[in-house]
């Protein structure tokens, strides 16, 4: 165990840098103060609402209720301590200003998520947290491990976010609104709709990827490549709890659905137990804490799935408890790494004398994590126990809970006892000193709150009661506060502590045993499948490229048309998507124009010579122009006439040159696929036109343009006014595109001219 000289130098000689950045902690502190002022006020208050994209049902709407307030206090309160701690941790390090900027942006995204009252607005902030966390995890981008960890975090969470977007759209369509408060208020009216279950599956994927639930649990411990302030913030109060927040927010709408309860309880309980088992395989202190975070997230997901109001109270209490012990423990791990240069528990022992403040913080946090009496962890774990005892058909989760509590005690003992009081190994070097005050106070203050709130639980009743009621609206009162007179609770804690100490003593032996037993199974785990997926992506891309991109324009056209037509046909096949409009008999002239179109189209398909095919296809354009003319659109007819004549003349000249050079424009690819795609395209487009004209047309835009044509643009031809005035920039852009396309053909004509001269 030897300290990193660069870190020691940074700690003792760059305190000025910490003080210069310390003022940034006032930003989250201000948010915390404002949120704290909302305690005891109206339970559900709309902060701000304004139309944003009314046509899509998207409003800039923000609402603050008990659940949102709890998260805002966690995000801003823990965030304040993170900023203070980061000022000391990053002192003297390069690009520390970039870290603070990213942390501020990340905090803003989190606050936006937990206060958004619109599903699509929430998704916008949701993806912003994925992007900023990618930049934070990969902050030390000069290391390959940091880059790979950031890539993995982004691919898992952002990929799940895209699935979540599909779920939000389906849910919004099922509920008839994207307003979160609106769909929660009217859940009984839409909960049994056909789109609800597909929406739920997509929401599960999005929430599970964010909160690292099985089978997406592997990315979170790998995110330990981030600097310690980032790890502490992500694990205690922010990103990884965002999936939990979403599930808790939607719980009032889906409470009572079997799918909701079965999936959340099963996935949550299995994740909690499996992740705690994986902690025993780790030697890195931060990774040990990371796996215990995954377990805590699983416990929260499981509690949300339990159909009982007491479970909502347990969710609120455990959310706060976990933040108050996990943030200090990560700070402790950061202090140890900062001062000793390692986080490997095999190389850490007897640090209490050199780092007394950090040892005290670890002890205070460990007491709450282990659920000892007089701590908030004791209250939270007893609320969890009450919830499990009333779980009904889900009573089996109590068995996994015993295992989780035992390993939690062992993890707390490793963090608080092994690295500070264990005397094994080499003596502590004399040059190791306690971290600066900016790194000492945050863990001590936060961990001490876990004891303060445990002794005076009544201080939290307004906050936790409002949060629990937001999760389970029928909950009227919080469960009674538990004390030392609860003999059954003390017996359960005593059993967990006793077994946890046994696991702590046998930690190394259990570790080596699990390594031997589980290493052969690693190739079947989620991490291995993720690696195979990364390798399969370029392989699949290469195979598709070789198969599809063969250099033939005809194949590209068929593939593009086939995909678009299949997509449109699928949309038309949805219930209520297709309808026939009211039709009347066409005029004889229009019938003649259509007949010309049909005959010319068939003739173009039968023609074998490219030049003849061009001339025949020209009649298709002329037939279209006649149809426009007889449909009382003379401007379109004249435009079509002009374009068709110019097109035929230009293409005819090119074909004559190609024929002169001995080149063929004939496509010898199989005719059957082309015929199938052609008929499918015609049929689907016909159905699409019929469906489009069957519904009521929104005449708001044409009526507005017609009304403004004379007074604003001084023109009575509305079409010309639209092209020249209202869409002037668009028309200019189209002209520029045509000009650029013509400029691009000039080298081709020059090449053809040179070939002709050589042939002569």
XYZ file of C-alpha atoms in Angstrom:
760
model
C 0.000 0.000 0.000
C 1.708 3.156 -1.194
C 0.240 6.588 -1.834
C 0.139 8.161 -5.255
C 2.645 11.087 -5.096
C 0.719 13.074 -7.680
C -2.452 12.791 -5.606
C -0.654 13.765 -2.417
C 0.836 16.735 -4.205
C -2.573 17.735 -5.504
C -4.106 17.390 -2.050
C -1.543 19.474 -0.164
C -0.588 22.091 -2.707
C -3.771 22.926 -4.618
C -6.268 23.902 -1.963
C -6.653 27.219 -3.744
C -8.174 25.512 -6.745
C -10.756 23.866 -4.498
C -11.751 27.197 -3.000
C -12.128 28.773 -6.433
C -14.557 26.043 -7.501
C -16.279 25.678 -4.138
C -18.693 28.523 -4.824
C -20.405 26.340 -7.435
C -21.901 24.365 -4.531
C -24.155 27.396 -3.966
C -26.139 26.436 -7.085
C -27.443 23.067 -5.825
C -27.632 24.535 -2.324
C -30.022 27.221 -3.604
C -32.200 24.572 -5.240
C -32.166 22.597 -1.984
C -33.251 25.641 0.012
C -36.102 26.400 -2.390
C -37.283 22.776 -2.321
C -37.040 22.655 1.472
C -39.355 25.650 1.608
C -42.048 23.599 -0.157
C -42.357 21.114 2.730
C -45.800 21.279 4.293
C -47.298 23.272 1.443
C -49.753 22.095 -1.211
C -49.112 18.406 -1.879
C -49.414 18.608 -5.660
C -48.609 21.968 -7.228
C -48.092 22.860 -10.866
C -44.885 24.845 -11.136
C -45.037 25.900 -14.782
C -46.989 25.000 -17.910
C -46.812 26.376 -21.444
C -47.645 24.961 -24.879
C -44.574 23.716 -26.719
C -45.630 21.419 -29.566
C -49.438 21.404 -29.303
C -49.921 19.275 -32.427
C -48.045 16.412 -30.722
C -49.531 17.001 -27.290
C -46.192 18.149 -25.825
C -46.285 20.889 -23.202
C -43.524 22.406 -21.117
C -45.224 21.307 -17.910
C -43.500 20.849 -14.559
C -45.201 19.607 -11.402
C -43.941 19.153 -7.854
C -45.589 16.584 -5.590
C -44.296 14.561 -2.653
C -42.299 12.091 -4.764
C -40.783 14.825 -6.930
C -39.938 16.874 -3.842
C -38.103 13.933 -2.248
C -36.006 13.467 -5.384
C -35.351 17.199 -5.768
C -34.079 17.342 -2.180
C -31.858 14.305 -2.783
C -30.509 15.615 -6.079
C -29.766 19.084 -4.747
C -28.769 18.132 -1.177
C -26.398 15.308 -2.116
C -25.358 17.424 -5.093
C -24.213 20.215 -2.791
C -21.966 17.805 -0.916
C -20.716 16.323 -4.191
C -19.680 19.763 -5.427
C -17.872 20.517 -2.170
C -16.165 17.135 -2.229
C -15.234 17.446 -5.909
C -13.591 20.795 -5.192
C -11.088 19.012 -2.976
C -10.872 15.761 -4.932
C -10.187 17.480 -8.251
C -7.854 20.168 -6.881
C -4.855 20.487 -9.151
C -6.238 18.015 -11.699
C -6.589 18.917 -15.346
C -9.999 19.763 -16.820
C -11.694 20.024 -13.427
C -13.784 22.912 -14.778
C -15.188 20.522 -17.398
C -16.211 18.101 -14.652
C -18.117 20.804 -12.782
C -19.854 21.947 -15.966
C -20.936 18.377 -16.707
C -22.126 17.879 -13.132
C -24.263 21.022 -13.377
C -25.765 19.893 -16.678
C -26.373 16.442 -15.245
C -28.102 17.910 -12.178
C -30.316 20.046 -14.446
C -31.293 16.974 -16.481
C -32.156 15.039 -13.321
C -34.261 17.880 -11.942
C -36.061 18.090 -15.274
C -36.816 14.362 -15.204
C -38.323 14.273 -11.724
C -40.468 17.392 -12.199
C -41.680 16.884 -15.792
C -45.439 16.466 -16.140
C -45.297 15.319 -19.761
C -44.061 11.909 -20.876
C -42.197 13.193 -23.921
C -40.640 16.062 -21.986
C -39.515 13.542 -19.372
C -37.962 11.467 -22.150
C -36.007 14.491 -23.378
C -34.400 14.962 -19.961
C -34.062 11.172 -19.584
C -31.814 10.946 -22.644
C -29.917 14.037 -21.534
C -28.967 12.154 -18.352
C -27.692 9.276 -20.523
C -25.576 11.642 -22.596
C -24.137 13.550 -19.638
C -23.453 10.351 -17.707
C -21.567 9.072 -20.766
C -19.352 12.144 -20.622
C -18.939 11.843 -16.845
C -18.099 8.124 -16.826
C -15.641 8.689 -19.657
C -14.179 11.795 -18.045
C -10.706 10.204 -17.941
C -10.930 9.526 -21.654
C -7.194 9.023 -21.990
C -7.716 5.575 -20.433
C -9.204 2.839 -22.605
C -11.103 1.372 -19.638
C -12.914 4.687 -19.099
C -13.846 4.945 -22.774
C -15.192 1.397 -22.873
C -17.152 1.851 -19.648
C -18.689 5.079 -20.937
C -19.579 3.421 -24.228
C -21.213 0.516 -22.419
C -23.219 2.821 -20.147
C -24.421 4.848 -23.122
C -25.342 1.864 -25.278
C -27.336 0.186 -22.506
C -29.115 3.242 -21.096
C -29.653 5.137 -24.363
C -30.727 1.940 -26.122
C -33.224 1.329 -23.353
C -34.288 4.954 -23.700
C -35.315 4.395 -27.322
C -37.461 1.458 -26.230
C -38.872 3.678 -23.485
C -39.842 6.281 -26.103
C -41.886 3.633 -27.903
C -43.535 2.779 -24.597
C -44.353 6.431 -23.901
C -45.906 6.849 -27.347
C -48.021 3.719 -26.916
C -49.028 4.810 -23.433
C -49.923 8.294 -24.650
C -52.060 6.824 -27.433
C -53.773 4.451 -25.014
C -54.490 7.181 -22.455
C -55.285 9.887 -24.965
C -52.823 12.274 -23.348
C -49.111 12.619 -22.669
C -49.718 14.535 -19.460
C -48.514 12.407 -16.541
C -50.992 13.885 -14.076
C -53.750 13.483 -16.667
C -53.113 9.820 -17.376
C -52.777 9.034 -13.644
C -56.097 10.746 -12.924
C -57.954 8.771 -15.629
C -56.152 5.435 -15.352
C -59.382 3.439 -14.917
C -60.599 4.615 -18.325
C -57.626 3.343 -20.359
C -55.853 0.712 -18.245
C -57.500 -2.246 -20.039
C -56.747 -0.985 -23.567
C -54.921 -3.203 -26.113
C -51.867 -0.913 -26.224
C -51.237 -0.950 -22.479
C -49.352 -4.260 -22.224
C -46.947 -3.497 -25.115
C -46.401 -0.071 -23.570
C -45.662 -1.682 -20.206
C -43.070 -4.034 -21.699
C -41.265 -1.089 -23.320
C -41.404 0.909 -20.081
C -39.945 -2.047 -18.191
C -36.999 -2.198 -20.588
C -36.338 1.532 -20.277
C -36.555 1.563 -16.485
C -34.532 -1.637 -16.032
C -31.687 -0.439 -18.247
C -31.487 2.838 -16.336
C -31.615 1.257 -12.887
C -29.392 -1.726 -13.783
C -31.924 -4.503 -13.257
C -31.399 -7.992 -14.631
C -30.367 -8.648 -17.340
C -28.957 -5.097 -17.722
C -27.205 -5.042 -14.342
C -23.631 -5.420 -15.617
C -23.037 -1.851 -16.794
C -23.268 -0.134 -13.404
C -20.169 -1.605 -11.668
C -18.191 -0.988 -14.851
C -19.112 2.691 -14.569
C -16.694 2.890 -11.614
C -14.172 4.225 -14.123
C -15.732 7.623 -13.393
C -14.138 9.942 -10.804
C -15.358 9.267 -7.269
C -17.557 12.414 -7.005
C -19.396 11.231 -10.120
C -19.763 7.691 -8.761
C -21.129 8.974 -5.459
C -23.659 11.210 -7.221
C -24.796 8.587 -9.746
C -25.218 5.832 -7.158
C -26.835 7.692 -4.308
C -29.268 10.280 -5.624
C -29.363 10.551 -9.378
C -29.167 8.525 -12.546
C -29.458 4.934 -11.368
C -32.536 5.837 -9.316
C -34.232 7.390 -12.327
C -35.710 4.063 -13.409
C -37.011 3.592 -9.862
C -38.530 7.074 -10.003
C -40.330 6.311 -13.266
C -41.791 3.068 -11.936
C -42.871 4.772 -8.701
C -44.399 7.638 -10.666
C -46.489 5.283 -12.828
C -47.393 2.886 -10.003
C -50.783 4.538 -9.274
C -51.806 3.933 -12.881
C -50.819 0.265 -13.075
C -51.437 -0.843 -9.498
C -53.696 -3.875 -9.766
C -52.361 -5.199 -13.090
C -50.909 -8.687 -12.696
C -48.193 -8.006 -15.277
C -47.005 -4.961 -13.334
C -46.752 -6.743 -9.994
C -45.343 -10.024 -11.294
C -42.553 -8.475 -13.356
C -41.440 -5.874 -10.809
C -41.453 -8.185 -7.801
C -39.699 -11.023 -9.627
C -37.033 -8.961 -11.401
C -36.448 -6.749 -8.356
C -36.060 -9.586 -5.862
C -33.808 -11.665 -8.138
C -31.653 -8.633 -8.956
C -31.280 -7.759 -5.260
C -30.149 -11.266 -4.299
C -27.935 -11.947 -7.336
C -26.140 -8.601 -7.087
C -25.371 -9.139 -3.416
C -23.853 -12.497 -4.318
C -21.655 -10.790 -6.910
C -20.286 -8.383 -4.307
C -18.453 -11.357 -2.770
C -16.446 -11.775 -5.996
C -14.991 -8.266 -5.890
C -11.785 -6.933 -4.362
C -12.175 -3.314 -5.493
C -13.973 -1.314 -2.787
C -15.859 0.860 -5.267
C -17.071 -2.175 -7.214
C -18.206 -3.812 -3.967
C -20.257 -0.712 -3.205
C -21.511 -0.608 -6.800
C -22.905 -4.138 -6.662
C -24.597 -3.336 -3.369
C -26.189 -0.345 -5.125
C -27.590 -2.655 -7.804
C -29.028 -4.790 -4.994
C -30.627 -1.752 -3.354
C -32.172 -0.746 -6.673
C -33.581 -4.260 -7.012
C -35.101 -3.959 -3.562
C -36.753 -0.668 -4.508
C -38.166 -2.139 -7.728
C -39.486 -5.110 -5.784
C -41.157 -2.827 -3.231
C -42.855 -0.804 -5.967
C -44.293 -4.040 -7.338
C -45.801 -5.105 -4.005
C -49.546 -4.303 -3.973
C -49.679 -2.595 -0.589
C -49.594 0.941 0.746
C -46.964 0.098 3.341
C -44.620 -0.804 0.485
C -44.918 2.786 -0.773
C -43.817 4.032 2.649
C -40.881 1.609 2.537
C -39.903 2.883 -0.927
C -39.832 6.492 0.270
C -37.864 5.652 3.419
C -35.350 3.404 1.665
C -34.766 5.943 -1.125
C -33.624 8.462 1.457
C -31.777 5.952 3.613
C -29.780 4.519 0.728
C -28.671 7.979 -0.371
C -27.572 8.903 3.151
C -25.283 5.900 3.554
C -24.183 5.177 -0.029
C -22.888 8.679 -0.856
C -20.624 8.749 2.258
C -19.314 5.251 1.523
C -18.325 6.277 -1.994
C -16.682 9.390 -0.569
C -14.813 7.104 1.822
C -13.642 4.947 -1.076
C -12.547 8.102 -2.894
C -10.587 9.345 0.103
C -8.832 5.999 0.445
C -7.944 5.932 -3.256
C -6.876 9.568 -3.174
C -4.574 9.121 -0.190
C -3.233 5.595 -0.724
C -3.370 5.124 -4.496
C -5.429 1.907 -4.344
C -8.967 0.650 -3.690
C -8.072 -3.036 -3.503
C -9.122 -4.336 -0.091
C -6.202 -6.800 -0.141
C -3.819 -3.845 0.094
C -5.779 -1.793 2.639
C -5.591 -2.197 6.404
C -5.181 -0.153 9.586
C -6.013 3.226 8.041
C -7.995 4.524 11.009
C -5.012 6.176 12.717
C -3.898 7.940 9.526
C -7.441 8.808 8.359
C -9.633 9.204 11.478
C -12.272 11.430 9.874
C -12.764 9.065 6.962
C -12.939 6.125 9.366
C -15.637 7.920 11.373
C -17.675 8.624 8.260
C -17.385 4.980 7.195
C -18.547 3.808 10.622
C -21.567 6.139 10.672
C -22.615 5.116 7.165
C -22.053 1.421 7.876
C -24.360 1.585 10.912
C -27.196 2.778 8.689
C -26.396 0.343 5.878
C -26.443 -2.592 8.291
C -29.806 -1.413 9.669
C -28.600 -1.056 13.236
C -30.910 0.456 15.898
C -30.939 4.257 16.282
C -30.281 4.654 12.544
C -32.558 5.514 9.652
C -31.514 2.228 8.081
C -33.208 0.396 10.968
C -36.495 2.214 10.285
C -36.293 1.631 6.527
C -35.523 -2.069 6.858
C -38.362 -2.572 9.288
C -40.758 -0.869 6.884
C -39.468 -3.226 4.190
C -40.047 -6.160 6.555
C -43.642 -5.018 7.189
C -44.243 -4.729 3.449
C -42.940 -8.235 2.812
C -45.050 -9.677 5.623
C -48.151 -8.303 3.879
C -47.037 -9.367 0.395
C -49.583 -12.192 0.059
C -48.666 -14.345 -2.940
C -45.264 -12.651 -3.020
C -44.328 -13.783 0.485
C -41.356 -15.676 -0.989
C -39.446 -12.386 -1.315
C -38.811 -12.509 2.436
C -36.273 -15.290 1.903
C -34.271 -13.269 -0.599
C -34.513 -10.310 1.776
C -32.765 -12.250 4.551
C -29.859 -13.035 2.237
C -29.639 -9.405 1.079
C -29.567 -8.102 4.666
C -26.822 -10.544 5.667
C -24.538 -9.553 2.789
C -25.329 -5.861 3.425
C -23.951 -6.250 6.945
C -20.833 -7.919 5.528
C -20.317 -5.146 2.952
C -20.744 -2.479 5.646
C -18.169 -4.313 7.774
C -15.674 -4.431 4.908
C -16.028 -0.688 4.307
C -15.934 0.332 7.972
C -13.819 -2.313 9.742
C -11.545 -4.199 7.369
C -9.842 -1.267 5.659
C -9.558 0.879 8.818
C -9.122 -1.434 11.796
C -7.791 -4.697 10.387
C -4.071 -5.012 11.227
C -3.038 -7.532 8.588
C -0.609 -6.788 5.806
C 2.160 -4.197 5.573
C 2.216 -1.262 8.021
C 0.628 1.997 6.916
C 3.269 4.284 5.355
C 4.042 7.404 7.373
C 3.415 9.692 4.390
C -0.290 8.802 4.233
C -2.347 11.644 5.660
C -6.033 12.427 5.953
C -7.658 14.141 2.978
C -8.413 17.865 3.038
C -11.427 19.339 4.789
C -13.406 19.542 1.554
C -13.149 15.734 1.375
C -13.652 15.057 5.097
C -16.787 17.012 5.932
C -19.242 15.825 3.212
C -19.120 12.120 4.130
C -19.272 12.842 7.852
C -22.204 15.267 7.548
C -24.281 13.057 5.263
C -23.648 9.893 7.271
C -24.489 11.718 10.516
C -27.899 12.623 9.083
C -28.661 8.916 8.884
C -28.364 8.738 12.675
C -30.130 12.038 13.348
C -33.158 11.017 11.319
C -33.052 7.559 12.877
C -33.285 9.039 16.366
C -35.979 11.581 15.450
C -37.992 9.938 12.677
C -40.796 12.431 13.193
C -38.682 15.019 11.356
C -39.201 13.067 8.143
C -42.932 12.357 8.421
C -44.061 15.300 6.224
C -41.532 14.478 3.488
C -41.805 10.689 3.463
C -45.580 10.762 3.976
C -46.120 12.996 0.942
C -43.772 10.867 -1.188
C -45.487 7.627 -0.149
C -48.903 9.110 -0.880
C -47.760 10.130 -4.372
C -46.752 6.499 -4.997
C -49.885 5.016 -3.406
C -52.655 7.683 -3.286
C -54.904 5.584 -1.031
C -52.294 5.658 1.732
C -53.524 8.104 4.356
C -51.009 7.661 7.174
C -47.454 6.422 7.460
C -46.890 3.181 9.389
C -46.177 3.757 13.065
C -42.566 4.544 13.924
C -40.723 1.501 15.213
C -38.657 1.508 18.358
C -36.489 -0.769 20.445
C -39.570 -2.283 22.081
C -40.218 -4.239 18.853
C -38.686 -7.552 19.937
C -39.257 -9.277 16.611
C -37.451 -6.469 14.762
C -34.476 -6.669 17.108
C -34.303 -10.432 16.700
C -34.259 -10.093 12.916
C -31.511 -7.474 13.085
C -29.501 -9.586 15.515
C -29.730 -12.610 13.206
C -28.691 -10.525 10.156
C -25.752 -9.030 12.080
C -24.610 -12.422 13.355
C -24.711 -14.056 9.921
C -23.238 -10.931 8.332
C -20.239 -11.073 10.684
C -19.739 -14.724 9.724
C -19.717 -13.758 6.033
C -17.355 -10.864 6.801
C -14.897 -13.165 8.594
C -15.078 -15.725 5.778
C -15.097 -13.082 3.000
C -11.819 -14.184 1.407
C -12.673 -17.876 1.501
C -16.132 -17.264 0.043
C -14.539 -15.056 -2.600
C -12.113 -17.757 -3.755
C -14.860 -20.398 -3.717
C -17.178 -18.251 -5.842
C -14.369 -17.483 -8.257
C -13.828 -21.197 -8.860
C -17.526 -21.985 -9.148
C -18.705 -19.005 -11.200
C -15.809 -18.320 -13.533
C -16.868 -21.088 -15.983
C -20.343 -19.530 -16.028
C -19.089 -16.043 -16.910
C -19.157 -16.794 -20.623
C -22.939 -17.240 -20.378
C -23.540 -14.044 -18.419
C -24.978 -10.738 -19.580
C -21.515 -9.138 -19.787
C -20.351 -11.889 -22.149
C -23.432 -11.528 -24.315
C -22.851 -7.788 -24.480
C -19.322 -8.435 -25.769
C -20.630 -10.884 -28.355
C -23.194 -8.324 -29.461
C -20.487 -5.720 -29.996
C -18.534 -8.191 -32.121
C -21.656 -9.196 -34.039
C -22.558 -5.634 -35.038
C -19.632 -5.076 -37.479
C -19.906 -8.676 -38.697
C -23.600 -8.236 -39.468
C -22.943 -4.847 -41.076
C -20.306 -6.415 -43.338
C -22.599 -9.274 -44.338
C -25.486 -6.929 -45.112
C -23.211 -4.625 -47.080
C -21.882 -7.475 -49.203
C -25.398 -8.819 -49.765
C -27.367 -5.660 -50.384
C -24.901 -3.145 -51.796
C -23.914 -4.894 -54.983
C -23.601 -1.716 -57.044
C -26.889 -2.148 -58.957
C -29.242 0.784 -58.780
C -32.222 -1.449 -59.527
C -31.660 -3.481 -56.342
C -31.315 -0.348 -54.227
C -34.593 0.955 -55.651
C -36.400 -2.321 -55.011
C -35.135 -2.545 -51.425
C -36.061 1.039 -50.568
C -39.495 0.757 -52.158
C -40.124 -2.622 -50.570
C -39.270 -1.374 -47.086
C -41.332 1.819 -47.367
C -44.331 0.028 -48.820
C -44.215 -2.692 -46.170
C -44.098 -0.021 -43.461
C -47.030 1.922 -44.946
C -49.023 -1.282 -45.441
C -48.462 -2.202 -41.801
C -49.695 1.221 -40.709
C -52.788 0.903 -42.912
C -53.509 -2.529 -41.441
C -53.952 -1.061 -37.950
C -57.562 -0.936 -36.716
C -59.335 2.158 -37.964
C -56.473 3.285 -40.207
C -58.153 2.595 -43.561
C -61.483 3.911 -44.764
C -63.043 4.569 -48.175
C -63.964 8.159 -49.001
C -67.260 9.240 -50.522
C -66.733 9.110 -54.303
C -68.677 10.321 -57.320
C -68.578 9.383 -60.981
C -65.688 11.121 -62.839
C -66.120 13.136 -66.027
C -65.574 11.522 -69.416
C -62.474 13.660 -70.014
C -60.901 12.539 -66.725
C -61.639 8.906 -67.605
C -59.851 9.407 -70.903
C -56.811 10.920 -69.201
C -56.658 8.018 -66.767
C -56.987 5.532 -69.591
C -54.037 7.219 -71.322
C -52.055 6.889 -68.084
C -52.806 3.163 -67.831
C -52.043 2.389 -71.463
C -48.810 4.396 -71.412
C -47.682 2.723 -68.178
C -48.271 -0.780 -69.556
C -46.523 0.126 -72.809
C -43.515 1.468 -70.915
C -43.202 -1.871 -69.119
C -43.407 -3.829 -72.374
C -40.941 -1.702 -74.337
C -37.515 -3.323 -74.696
C -35.653 -0.404 -76.228
C -34.618 2.321 -73.791
C -35.342 5.136 -76.259
C -38.819 3.819 -77.008
C -39.425 3.327 -73.284
C -38.584 6.991 -72.702
C -40.939 8.214 -75.390
C -43.765 6.026 -74.113
C -43.160 7.116 -70.520
C -43.508 10.684 -71.716
C -47.164 9.914 -72.390
C -47.496 9.023 -68.706
C -46.474 12.557 -67.840
C -48.769 14.008 -70.468
C -51.646 11.914 -69.130
C -50.932 13.282 -65.646
C -50.979 16.823 -67.019
C -54.354 16.181 -68.666
C -55.701 14.782 -65.400
C -54.568 17.944 -63.578
C -56.201 20.073 -66.247
C -59.558 18.281 -66.025
C -59.391 18.453 -62.200
C -59.322 22.258 -62.473
C -55.652 22.692 -61.662
C -54.324 24.437 -64.793
C -51.168 25.734 -63.099
C -50.132 22.197 -62.170
C -51.014 20.987 -65.658
C -48.848 23.598 -67.392
C -45.991 22.913 -64.965
C -46.270 19.189 -65.671
C -46.280 19.802 -69.441
C -43.136 21.936 -69.209
C -41.272 19.546 -66.934
C -42.249 16.496 -68.980
C -41.095 18.007 -72.260
C -37.797 19.131 -70.734
C -37.290 15.735 -69.109
C -37.907 13.798 -72.317
C -35.605 16.038 -74.338
C -32.733 15.866 -71.832
C -32.960 12.116 -71.214
C -33.389 11.441 -74.928
C -30.149 13.281 -75.667
C -28.355 11.254 -72.987
C -29.730 7.969 -74.336
C -28.628 8.877 -77.846
C -25.105 9.497 -76.561
C -25.133 6.223 -74.647
C -26.303 4.380 -77.740
C -23.575 6.073 -79.773
C -20.927 4.904 -77.274
C -22.278 1.368 -77.287
C -23.609 1.519 -73.703
C -26.915 -0.099 -72.757
C -29.495 1.322 -70.377
C -31.426 -1.954 -70.237
C -31.806 -3.698 -66.862
C -31.431 -7.477 -67.163
C -32.369 -8.218 -63.540
C -35.247 -10.702 -62.913
C -38.615 -9.244 -63.822
C -40.712 -10.996 -61.155
C -39.360 -9.085 -58.107
C -39.751 -5.816 -59.962
C -43.310 -6.676 -60.929
C -44.232 -7.671 -57.377
C -42.799 -4.453 -55.923
C -44.463 -2.382 -58.652
C -47.930 -3.818 -58.051
C -47.471 -3.652 -54.280
C -46.410 -0.011 -54.526
C -49.398 0.852 -56.699
C -51.831 -0.924 -54.400
C -50.489 0.510 -51.156
C -50.251 4.051 -52.521
C -53.817 3.797 -53.811
C -55.003 2.643 -50.407
C -53.013 5.432 -48.752
C -54.596 8.081 -50.990
C -58.062 6.708 -50.332
C -57.436 6.667 -46.581
C -56.013 10.193 -46.665
C -59.017 11.599 -48.516
C -61.536 9.681 -46.404
C -60.894 11.599 -43.220
C -61.830 15.201 -42.525
C -59.264 17.594 -43.899
C -57.832 20.294 -41.673
C -58.344 23.463 -43.691
C -56.746 25.804 -41.170
C -53.539 26.326 -43.153
C -55.074 26.746 -46.650
C -57.808 29.022 -45.305
C -55.224 31.174 -43.554
C -53.012 31.406 -46.640
C -55.993 32.229 -48.864
C -57.106 34.968 -46.478
C -53.596 36.499 -46.388
C -52.869 36.169 -50.106
C -54.264 39.554 -51.188
C -53.648 41.789 -48.136
C -50.167 40.491 -47.322
C -48.732 39.418 -50.705
C -50.979 41.406 -53.121
C -51.663 38.326 -55.237
C -54.866 36.518 -56.147
C -53.232 33.290 -57.379
C -52.821 31.591 -54.019
C -50.495 28.872 -55.320
C -48.112 31.385 -56.866
C -48.212 33.499 -53.704
C -47.330 30.457 -51.593
C -44.374 29.584 -53.818
C -43.032 33.096 -54.290
C -43.864 34.787 -50.975
C -44.884 32.464 -48.166
C -42.378 29.765 -49.190
C -39.816 32.014 -50.804
C -36.851 30.558 -48.955
C -38.053 27.014 -49.653
C -38.459 27.773 -53.350
C -35.024 29.376 -53.436
C -33.618 26.230 -51.865
C -35.277 24.052 -54.504
C -33.833 26.235 -57.253
C -30.405 25.949 -55.651
C -30.729 22.147 -55.525
C -31.618 21.998 -59.226
C -28.710 24.303 -60.058
C -26.283 22.194 -58.048
C -27.603 19.018 -59.681
C -27.047 20.568 -63.106
C -23.536 21.610 -62.082
C -22.889 18.032 -61.012
C -23.833 16.716 -64.463
C -21.355 18.957 -66.254
C -18.360 16.644 -65.644
C -20.447 13.749 -66.973
C -21.158 15.604 -70.208
C -17.473 16.498 -70.472
C -16.535 12.822 -70.037
C -19.006 11.766 -72.702
C -17.607 14.422 -75.052
C -14.049 13.148 -74.585
C -15.139 9.563 -75.182
C -16.919 10.627 -78.354
C -13.808 12.427 -79.594
C -11.670 9.363 -78.875
C -14.154 7.115 -80.675
C -14.088 9.400 -83.699
